Short mmCIF file of C-alpha atoms in Angstrom, two decimals:
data_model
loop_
_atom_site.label_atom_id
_atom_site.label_comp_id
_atom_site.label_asym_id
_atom_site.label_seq_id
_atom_site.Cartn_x
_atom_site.Cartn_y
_atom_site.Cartn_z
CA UNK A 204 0.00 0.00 0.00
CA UNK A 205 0.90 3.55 -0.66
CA UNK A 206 0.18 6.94 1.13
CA UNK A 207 1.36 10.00 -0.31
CA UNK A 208 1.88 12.68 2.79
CA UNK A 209 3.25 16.19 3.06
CA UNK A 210 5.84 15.96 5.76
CA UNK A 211 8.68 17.89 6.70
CA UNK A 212 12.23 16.29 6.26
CA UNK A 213 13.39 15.64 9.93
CA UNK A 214 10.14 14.24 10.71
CA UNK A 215 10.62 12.31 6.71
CA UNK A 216 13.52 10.35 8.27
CA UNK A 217 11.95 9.45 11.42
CA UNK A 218 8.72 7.80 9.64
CA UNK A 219 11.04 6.04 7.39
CA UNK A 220 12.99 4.47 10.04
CA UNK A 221 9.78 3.57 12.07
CA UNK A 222 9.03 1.72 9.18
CA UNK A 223 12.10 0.36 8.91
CA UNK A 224 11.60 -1.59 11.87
CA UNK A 225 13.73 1.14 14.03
CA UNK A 226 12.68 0.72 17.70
CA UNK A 227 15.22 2.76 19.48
CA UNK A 228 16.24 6.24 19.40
CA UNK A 229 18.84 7.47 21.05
CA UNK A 230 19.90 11.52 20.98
CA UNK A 231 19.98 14.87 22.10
CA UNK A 232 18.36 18.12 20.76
CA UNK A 233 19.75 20.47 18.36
CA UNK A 234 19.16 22.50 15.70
CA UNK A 235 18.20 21.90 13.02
CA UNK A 236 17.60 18.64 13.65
CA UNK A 237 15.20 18.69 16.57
CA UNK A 238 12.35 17.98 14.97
CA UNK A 239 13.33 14.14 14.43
CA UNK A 240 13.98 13.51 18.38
CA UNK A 241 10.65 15.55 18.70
CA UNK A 242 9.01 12.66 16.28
CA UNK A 243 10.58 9.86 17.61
CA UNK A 244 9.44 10.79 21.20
CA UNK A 245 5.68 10.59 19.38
CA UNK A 246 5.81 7.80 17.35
CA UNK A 247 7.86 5.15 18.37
CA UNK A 248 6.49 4.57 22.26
CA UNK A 249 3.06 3.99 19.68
CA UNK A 250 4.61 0.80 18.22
CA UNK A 251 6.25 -0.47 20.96
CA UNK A 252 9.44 1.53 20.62
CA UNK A 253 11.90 3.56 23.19
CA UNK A 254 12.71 6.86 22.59
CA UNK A 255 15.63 7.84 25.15
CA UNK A 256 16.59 11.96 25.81
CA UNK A 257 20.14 11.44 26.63
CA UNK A 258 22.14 13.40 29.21
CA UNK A 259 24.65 14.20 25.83
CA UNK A 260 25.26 13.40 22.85
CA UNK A 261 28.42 11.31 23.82
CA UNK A 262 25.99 9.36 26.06
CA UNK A 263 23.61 8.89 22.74
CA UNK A 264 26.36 7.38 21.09
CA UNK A 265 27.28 4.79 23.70
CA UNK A 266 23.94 3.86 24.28
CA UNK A 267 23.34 3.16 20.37
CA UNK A 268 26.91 1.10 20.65
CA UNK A 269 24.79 -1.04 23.26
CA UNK A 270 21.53 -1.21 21.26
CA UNK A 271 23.27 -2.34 18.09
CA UNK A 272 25.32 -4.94 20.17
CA UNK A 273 22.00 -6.76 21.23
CA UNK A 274 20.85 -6.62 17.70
CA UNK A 275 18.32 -4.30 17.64
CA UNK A 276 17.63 -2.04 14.73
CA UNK A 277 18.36 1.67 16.54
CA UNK A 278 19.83 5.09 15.55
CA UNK A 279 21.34 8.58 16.36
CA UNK A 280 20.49 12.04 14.89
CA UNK A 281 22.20 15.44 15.69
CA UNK A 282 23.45 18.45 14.09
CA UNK A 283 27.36 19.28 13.41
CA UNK A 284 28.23 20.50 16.70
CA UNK A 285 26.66 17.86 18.47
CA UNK A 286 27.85 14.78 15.76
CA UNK A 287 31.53 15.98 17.13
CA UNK A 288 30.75 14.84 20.19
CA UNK A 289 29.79 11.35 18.88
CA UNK A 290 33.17 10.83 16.80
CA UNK A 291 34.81 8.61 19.53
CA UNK A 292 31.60 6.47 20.04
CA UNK A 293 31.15 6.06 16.19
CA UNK A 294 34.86 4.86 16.05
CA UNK A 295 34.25 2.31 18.44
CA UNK A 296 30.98 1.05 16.73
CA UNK A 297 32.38 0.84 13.32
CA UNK A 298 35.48 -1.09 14.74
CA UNK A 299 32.77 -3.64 16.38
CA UNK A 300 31.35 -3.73 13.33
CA UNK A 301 27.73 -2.69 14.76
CA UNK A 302 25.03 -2.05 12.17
CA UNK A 303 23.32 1.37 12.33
CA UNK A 304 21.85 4.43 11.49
CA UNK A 305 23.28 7.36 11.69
CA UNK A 306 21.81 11.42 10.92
CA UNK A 307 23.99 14.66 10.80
CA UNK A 308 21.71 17.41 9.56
CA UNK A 309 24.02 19.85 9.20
CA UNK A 310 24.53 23.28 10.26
CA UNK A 311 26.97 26.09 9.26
CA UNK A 312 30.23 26.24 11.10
CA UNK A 313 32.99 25.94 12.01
CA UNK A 314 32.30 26.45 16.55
CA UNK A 315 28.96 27.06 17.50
CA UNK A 316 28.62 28.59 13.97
CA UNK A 317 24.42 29.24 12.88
CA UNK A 318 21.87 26.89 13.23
CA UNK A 319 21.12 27.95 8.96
CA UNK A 320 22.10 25.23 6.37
CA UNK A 321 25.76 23.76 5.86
CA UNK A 322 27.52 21.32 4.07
CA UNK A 323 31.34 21.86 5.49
CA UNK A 324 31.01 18.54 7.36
CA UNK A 325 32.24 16.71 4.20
CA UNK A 326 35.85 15.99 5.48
CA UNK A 327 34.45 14.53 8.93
CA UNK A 328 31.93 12.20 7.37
CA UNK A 329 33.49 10.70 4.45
CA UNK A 330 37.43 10.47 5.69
CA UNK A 331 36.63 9.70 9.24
CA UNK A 332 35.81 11.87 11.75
CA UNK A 333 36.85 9.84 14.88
CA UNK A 334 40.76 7.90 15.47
CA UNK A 335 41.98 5.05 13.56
CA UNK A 336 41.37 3.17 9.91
CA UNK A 337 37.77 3.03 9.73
CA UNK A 338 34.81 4.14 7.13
CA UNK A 339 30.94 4.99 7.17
CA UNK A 340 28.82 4.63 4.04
CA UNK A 341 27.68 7.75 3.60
CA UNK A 342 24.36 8.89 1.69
CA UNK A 343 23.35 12.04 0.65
CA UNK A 344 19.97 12.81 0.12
CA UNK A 345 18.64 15.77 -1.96
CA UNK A 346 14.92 15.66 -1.31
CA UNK A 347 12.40 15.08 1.24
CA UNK A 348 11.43 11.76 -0.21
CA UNK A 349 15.01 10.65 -0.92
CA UNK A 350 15.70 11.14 3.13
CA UNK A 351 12.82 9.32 3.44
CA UNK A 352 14.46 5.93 1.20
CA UNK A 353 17.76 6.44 1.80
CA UNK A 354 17.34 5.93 5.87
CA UNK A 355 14.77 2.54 4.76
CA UNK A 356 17.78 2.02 2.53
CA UNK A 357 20.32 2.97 4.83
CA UNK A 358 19.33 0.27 7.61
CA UNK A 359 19.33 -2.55 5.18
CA UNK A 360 23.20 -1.44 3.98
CA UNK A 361 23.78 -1.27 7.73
CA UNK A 362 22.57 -4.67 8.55
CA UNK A 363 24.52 -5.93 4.63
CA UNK A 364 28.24 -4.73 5.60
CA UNK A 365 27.46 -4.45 9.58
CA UNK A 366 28.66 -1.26 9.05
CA UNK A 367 27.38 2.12 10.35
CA UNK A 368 25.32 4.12 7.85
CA UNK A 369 25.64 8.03 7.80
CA UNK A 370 22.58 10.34 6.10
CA UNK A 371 24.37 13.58 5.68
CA UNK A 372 21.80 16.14 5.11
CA UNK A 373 21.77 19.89 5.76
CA UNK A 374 19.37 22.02 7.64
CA UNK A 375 17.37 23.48 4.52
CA UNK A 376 16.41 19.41 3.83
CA UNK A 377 15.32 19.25 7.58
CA UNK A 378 13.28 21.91 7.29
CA UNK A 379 11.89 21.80 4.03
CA UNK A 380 8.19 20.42 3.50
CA UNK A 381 7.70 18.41 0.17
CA UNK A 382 5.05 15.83 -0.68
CA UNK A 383 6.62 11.87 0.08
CA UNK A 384 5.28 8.80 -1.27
CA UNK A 385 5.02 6.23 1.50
CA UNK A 386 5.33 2.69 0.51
CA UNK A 387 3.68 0.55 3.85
CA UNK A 388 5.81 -2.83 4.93
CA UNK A 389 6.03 -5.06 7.39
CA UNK A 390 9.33 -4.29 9.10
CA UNK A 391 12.20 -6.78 7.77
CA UNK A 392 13.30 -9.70 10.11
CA UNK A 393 17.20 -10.04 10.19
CA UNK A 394 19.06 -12.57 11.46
CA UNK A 395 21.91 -11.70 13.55
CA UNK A 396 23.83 -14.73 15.26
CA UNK A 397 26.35 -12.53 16.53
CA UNK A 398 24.64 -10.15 18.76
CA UNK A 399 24.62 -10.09 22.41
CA UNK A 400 20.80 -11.87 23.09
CA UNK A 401 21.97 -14.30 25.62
CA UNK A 402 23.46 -17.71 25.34
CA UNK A 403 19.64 -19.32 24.02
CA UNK A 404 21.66 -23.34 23.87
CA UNK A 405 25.10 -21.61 21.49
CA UNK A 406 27.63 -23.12 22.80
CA UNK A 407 30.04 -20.78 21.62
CA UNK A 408 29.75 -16.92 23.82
CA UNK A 409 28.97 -13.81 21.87
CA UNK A 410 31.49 -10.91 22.45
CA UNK A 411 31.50 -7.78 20.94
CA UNK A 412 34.99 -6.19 21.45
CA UNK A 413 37.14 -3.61 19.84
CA UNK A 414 40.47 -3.62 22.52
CA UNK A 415 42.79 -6.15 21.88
CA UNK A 416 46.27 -6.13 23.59
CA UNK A 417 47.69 -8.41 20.62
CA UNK A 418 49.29 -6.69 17.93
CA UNK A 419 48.82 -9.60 14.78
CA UNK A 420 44.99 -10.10 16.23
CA UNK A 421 44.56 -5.85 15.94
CA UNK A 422 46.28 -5.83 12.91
CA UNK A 423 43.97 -8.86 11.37
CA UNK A 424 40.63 -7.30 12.36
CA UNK A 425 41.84 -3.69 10.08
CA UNK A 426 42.86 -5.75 7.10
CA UNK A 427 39.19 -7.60 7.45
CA UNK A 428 37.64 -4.01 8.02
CA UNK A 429 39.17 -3.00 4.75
CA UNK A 430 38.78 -5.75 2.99
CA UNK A 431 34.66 -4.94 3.68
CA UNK A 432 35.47 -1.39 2.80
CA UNK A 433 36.68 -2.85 -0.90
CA UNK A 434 33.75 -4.64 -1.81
CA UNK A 435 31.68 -1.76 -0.55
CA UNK A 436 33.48 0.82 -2.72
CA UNK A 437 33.31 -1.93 -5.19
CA UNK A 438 29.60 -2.55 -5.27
CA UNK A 439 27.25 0.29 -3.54
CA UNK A 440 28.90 3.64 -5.42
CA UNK A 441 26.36 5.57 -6.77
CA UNK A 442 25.99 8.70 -8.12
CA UNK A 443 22.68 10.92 -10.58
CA UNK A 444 24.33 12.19 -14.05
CA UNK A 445 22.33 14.66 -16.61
CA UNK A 446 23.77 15.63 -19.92
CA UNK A 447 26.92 14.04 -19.21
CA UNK A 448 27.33 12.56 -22.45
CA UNK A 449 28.28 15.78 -24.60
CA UNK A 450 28.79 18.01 -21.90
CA UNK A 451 32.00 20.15 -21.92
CA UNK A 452 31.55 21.87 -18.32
CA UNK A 453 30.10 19.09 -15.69
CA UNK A 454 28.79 20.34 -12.56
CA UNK A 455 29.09 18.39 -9.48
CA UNK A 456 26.98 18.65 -6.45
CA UNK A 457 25.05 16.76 -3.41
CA UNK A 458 22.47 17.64 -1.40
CA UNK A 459 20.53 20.54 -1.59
CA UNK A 460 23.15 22.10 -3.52
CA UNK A 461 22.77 19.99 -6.49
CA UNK A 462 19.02 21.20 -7.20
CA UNK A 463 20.91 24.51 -7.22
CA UNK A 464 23.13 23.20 -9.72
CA UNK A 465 20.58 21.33 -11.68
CA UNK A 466 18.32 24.84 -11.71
CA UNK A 467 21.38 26.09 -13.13
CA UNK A 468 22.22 23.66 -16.07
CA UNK A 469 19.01 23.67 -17.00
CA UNK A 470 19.30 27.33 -17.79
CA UNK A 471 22.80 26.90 -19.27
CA UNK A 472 21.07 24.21 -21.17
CA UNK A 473 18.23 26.26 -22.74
CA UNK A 474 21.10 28.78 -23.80
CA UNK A 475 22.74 25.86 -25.88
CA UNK A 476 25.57 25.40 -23.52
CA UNK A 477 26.90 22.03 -23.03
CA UNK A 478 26.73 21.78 -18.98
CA UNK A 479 26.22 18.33 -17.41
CA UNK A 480 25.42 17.29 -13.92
CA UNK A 481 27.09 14.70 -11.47
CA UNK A 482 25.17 14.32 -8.13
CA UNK A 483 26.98 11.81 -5.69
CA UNK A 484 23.92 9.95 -4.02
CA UNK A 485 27.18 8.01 -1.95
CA UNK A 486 29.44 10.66 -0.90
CA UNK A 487 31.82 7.66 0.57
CA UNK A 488 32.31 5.34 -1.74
CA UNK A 489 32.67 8.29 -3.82
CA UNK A 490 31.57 7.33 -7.36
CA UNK A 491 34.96 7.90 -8.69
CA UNK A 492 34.79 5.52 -12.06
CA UNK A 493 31.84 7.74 -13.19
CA UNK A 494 33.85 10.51 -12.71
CA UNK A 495 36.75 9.23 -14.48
CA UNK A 496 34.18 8.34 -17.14
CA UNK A 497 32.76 11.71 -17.41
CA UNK A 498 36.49 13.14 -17.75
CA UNK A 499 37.56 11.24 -20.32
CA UNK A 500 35.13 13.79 -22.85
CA UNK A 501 34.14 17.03 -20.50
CA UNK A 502 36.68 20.03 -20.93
CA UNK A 503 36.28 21.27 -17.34
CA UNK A 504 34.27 20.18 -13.77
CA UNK A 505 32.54 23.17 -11.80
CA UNK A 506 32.16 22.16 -7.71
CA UNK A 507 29.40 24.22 -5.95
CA UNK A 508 28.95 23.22 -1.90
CA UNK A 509 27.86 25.17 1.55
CA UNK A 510 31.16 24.92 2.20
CA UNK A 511 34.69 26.51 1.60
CA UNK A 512 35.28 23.81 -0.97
CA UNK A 513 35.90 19.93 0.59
CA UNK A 514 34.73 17.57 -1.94
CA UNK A 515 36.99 19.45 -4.58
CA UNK A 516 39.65 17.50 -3.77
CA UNK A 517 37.43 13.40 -4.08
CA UNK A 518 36.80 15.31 -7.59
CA UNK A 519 39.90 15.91 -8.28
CA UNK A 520 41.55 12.68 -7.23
CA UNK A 521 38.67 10.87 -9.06
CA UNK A 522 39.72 12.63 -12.67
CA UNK A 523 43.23 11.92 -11.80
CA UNK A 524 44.00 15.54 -12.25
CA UNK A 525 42.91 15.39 -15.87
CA UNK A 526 40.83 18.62 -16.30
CA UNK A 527 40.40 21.50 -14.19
CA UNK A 528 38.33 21.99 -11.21
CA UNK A 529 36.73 24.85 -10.47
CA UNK A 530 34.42 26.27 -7.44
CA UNK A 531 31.79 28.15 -6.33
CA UNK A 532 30.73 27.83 -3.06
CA UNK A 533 28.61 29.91 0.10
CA UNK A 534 29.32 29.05 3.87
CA UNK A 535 27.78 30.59 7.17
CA UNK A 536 24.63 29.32 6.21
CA UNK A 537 24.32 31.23 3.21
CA UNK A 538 23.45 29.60 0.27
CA UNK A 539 24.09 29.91 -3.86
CA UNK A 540 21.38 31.25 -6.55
CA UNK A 541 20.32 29.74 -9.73
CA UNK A 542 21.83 32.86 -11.28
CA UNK A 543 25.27 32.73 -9.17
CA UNK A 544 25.84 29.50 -10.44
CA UNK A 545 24.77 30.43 -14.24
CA UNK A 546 27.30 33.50 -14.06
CA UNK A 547 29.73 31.23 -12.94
CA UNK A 548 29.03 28.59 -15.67
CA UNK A 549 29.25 31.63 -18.12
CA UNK A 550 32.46 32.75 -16.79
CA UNK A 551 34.42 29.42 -17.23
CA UNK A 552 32.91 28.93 -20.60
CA UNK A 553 33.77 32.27 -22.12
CA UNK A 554 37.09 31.76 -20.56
CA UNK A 555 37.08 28.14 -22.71
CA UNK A 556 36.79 26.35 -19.56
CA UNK A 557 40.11 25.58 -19.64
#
């Protein structure tokens, strides 16, 4: 069955993981993200659920580290600021290989920055925010209905790899209203042998660890860490491409920004300039080969973020340095126009875009 509702995009993400079969919440409020704690306190006592107001966020954290150990489909959410806090905790629940869901809507920074929209937490998310070798999958959403699939989405991945899943969004998603298409399920049973349920006649003890004083038994568990990381990059990189086939200035851009950019092209587009659109849907694995693809024909790559330019560089590493790179970009919660991205697209191309 499907319902089509009008729903903001916090409250978007907490639906979808109620459906999902998500039946713990664990967080702390800030903006502008409250509005999913604020849901999850409604809904999920409703169905049986537990909706739990930490004392921090580095107490959220923990507590999902113990939910996810006893196998239970659970989450996080917060907002830049307070997803710093949680860097140590994610560390450790990526290294015990914990499935999970993870939400950073983020704000504009760096400090206490403004609770307007941001996208400058690019480094943290996709090259690891917290100590040691470890990765998130990271998905980045672009609508109020994608928020709503990727998180459904974003548990199953979770529960694939037994990996922690990241939605980076920003705070003009969170906020925005748009119409979402519902699609009712029965919440997915998933077998987990190795969580912490009680010994139920195993004869072998569950243990879910991530210290180990023995230096060939530490170094064994990162080269089977990255040896999941491989087939992920291998097999879940995904990215949205428009007019990439003949286009001689490719735009790239996630998230909010990249209906900016598409706004843009269009209007390139109806002037009979040959601009193209890449929009990472996986911001780690970074769809690098389509990239490279792209490069291979494409004279020049325009970047446009909230930010003071971070993905320029999984762009430029992806085209091997090929073509140029170029950026346009807004921070402090400001964010680009239709027509500051056109005039930008104009400027390269007049220059040759070369």
């Amino acid at each position: 069955m499907t319902e089509k509702i009008l729903i903001k995009g916090n409250e978007a993400i907490g639906e979808a993981a109620i459906q999902a079969g998500c039946r713990y919440y664990f967080g702390y409020p800030i903006t502008p993200q409250s509005e999913l704690p604020e849901y999850m306190a409604r809904k999920l006592p409703t169905v049986g659920g537990v909706f739990l107001q930490a004392e921090s966020e580095i107490a959220a954290i923990n507590m999902l580290y113990g939910a996810a150990s006893a196998g239970a489909r659970a989450m996080t959410s917060s907002s830049s600021p307070g997803f710093s806090l949680k860097q140590e905790g994610i560390s450790y629940i990526a290294a015990a290989e914990l499935p999970c869901l993870l939400v950073n809507v983020q704000r504009g920074g760096p400090g206490l920055g403004t609770i307007q929209p941001g996208q400058a937490d690019y480094f943290q998310a996709t090259k690891g925010g917290g100590h040691g070798d470890y990765r998130l999958l990271v998905l980045a959403p672009n609508s109020v209905q994608e928020l709503f699939d990727l998180t459904v989405e974003g548990f199953d991945l979770a529960d694939k790899y037994r990996i922690p899943v990241l939605i980076l969004a920003d705070g003009a998603l969170g906020q925005m209203m748009e119409a979402v298409s519902v699609n009712i399920k029965p919440s997915p049973k998933v077998e987990k042998p190795w969580a912490i349920t009680g010994r139920r006649g195993r004869k072998e003890t569950n243990v879910i660890n991530t210290l180990s004083f023995d230096k060939d038994t530490s170094e064994q568990t990162n080269r089977d860490l990255q040896k999941k990381y491989a087939a992920i990059s291998q097999n879940e990189a995904r990215c949205e491409e428009f007019f990439t086939d003949n286009a001689e200035l490719v735009l790239v851009a996630y998230g909010i920004t990249a209906r900016i950019a598409k706004s843009a092209m269009e209007k390139a587009r109806s002037q009979g300039l040959k601009v193209g659109l890449i929009r990472p849907v996986t911001l780690w694995p970074f769809p690098s080969p389509d990239l490279l693809r792209v490069a291979q024909t494409a004279k020049a790559f325009l970047v446009s973020e909230l930010s003071a330019g971070q993905m320029i560089e999984d762009v430029e590493l992806a085209i091997r340095c090929q073509k140029p790179v170029y950026f346009h970009g807004r921070t402090g919660g400001n964010m680009p126009s239709t027509d500051d991205l056109y005039q930008q697209i104009l400027t390269i191309m007049n220059a040759g875009g070369n």
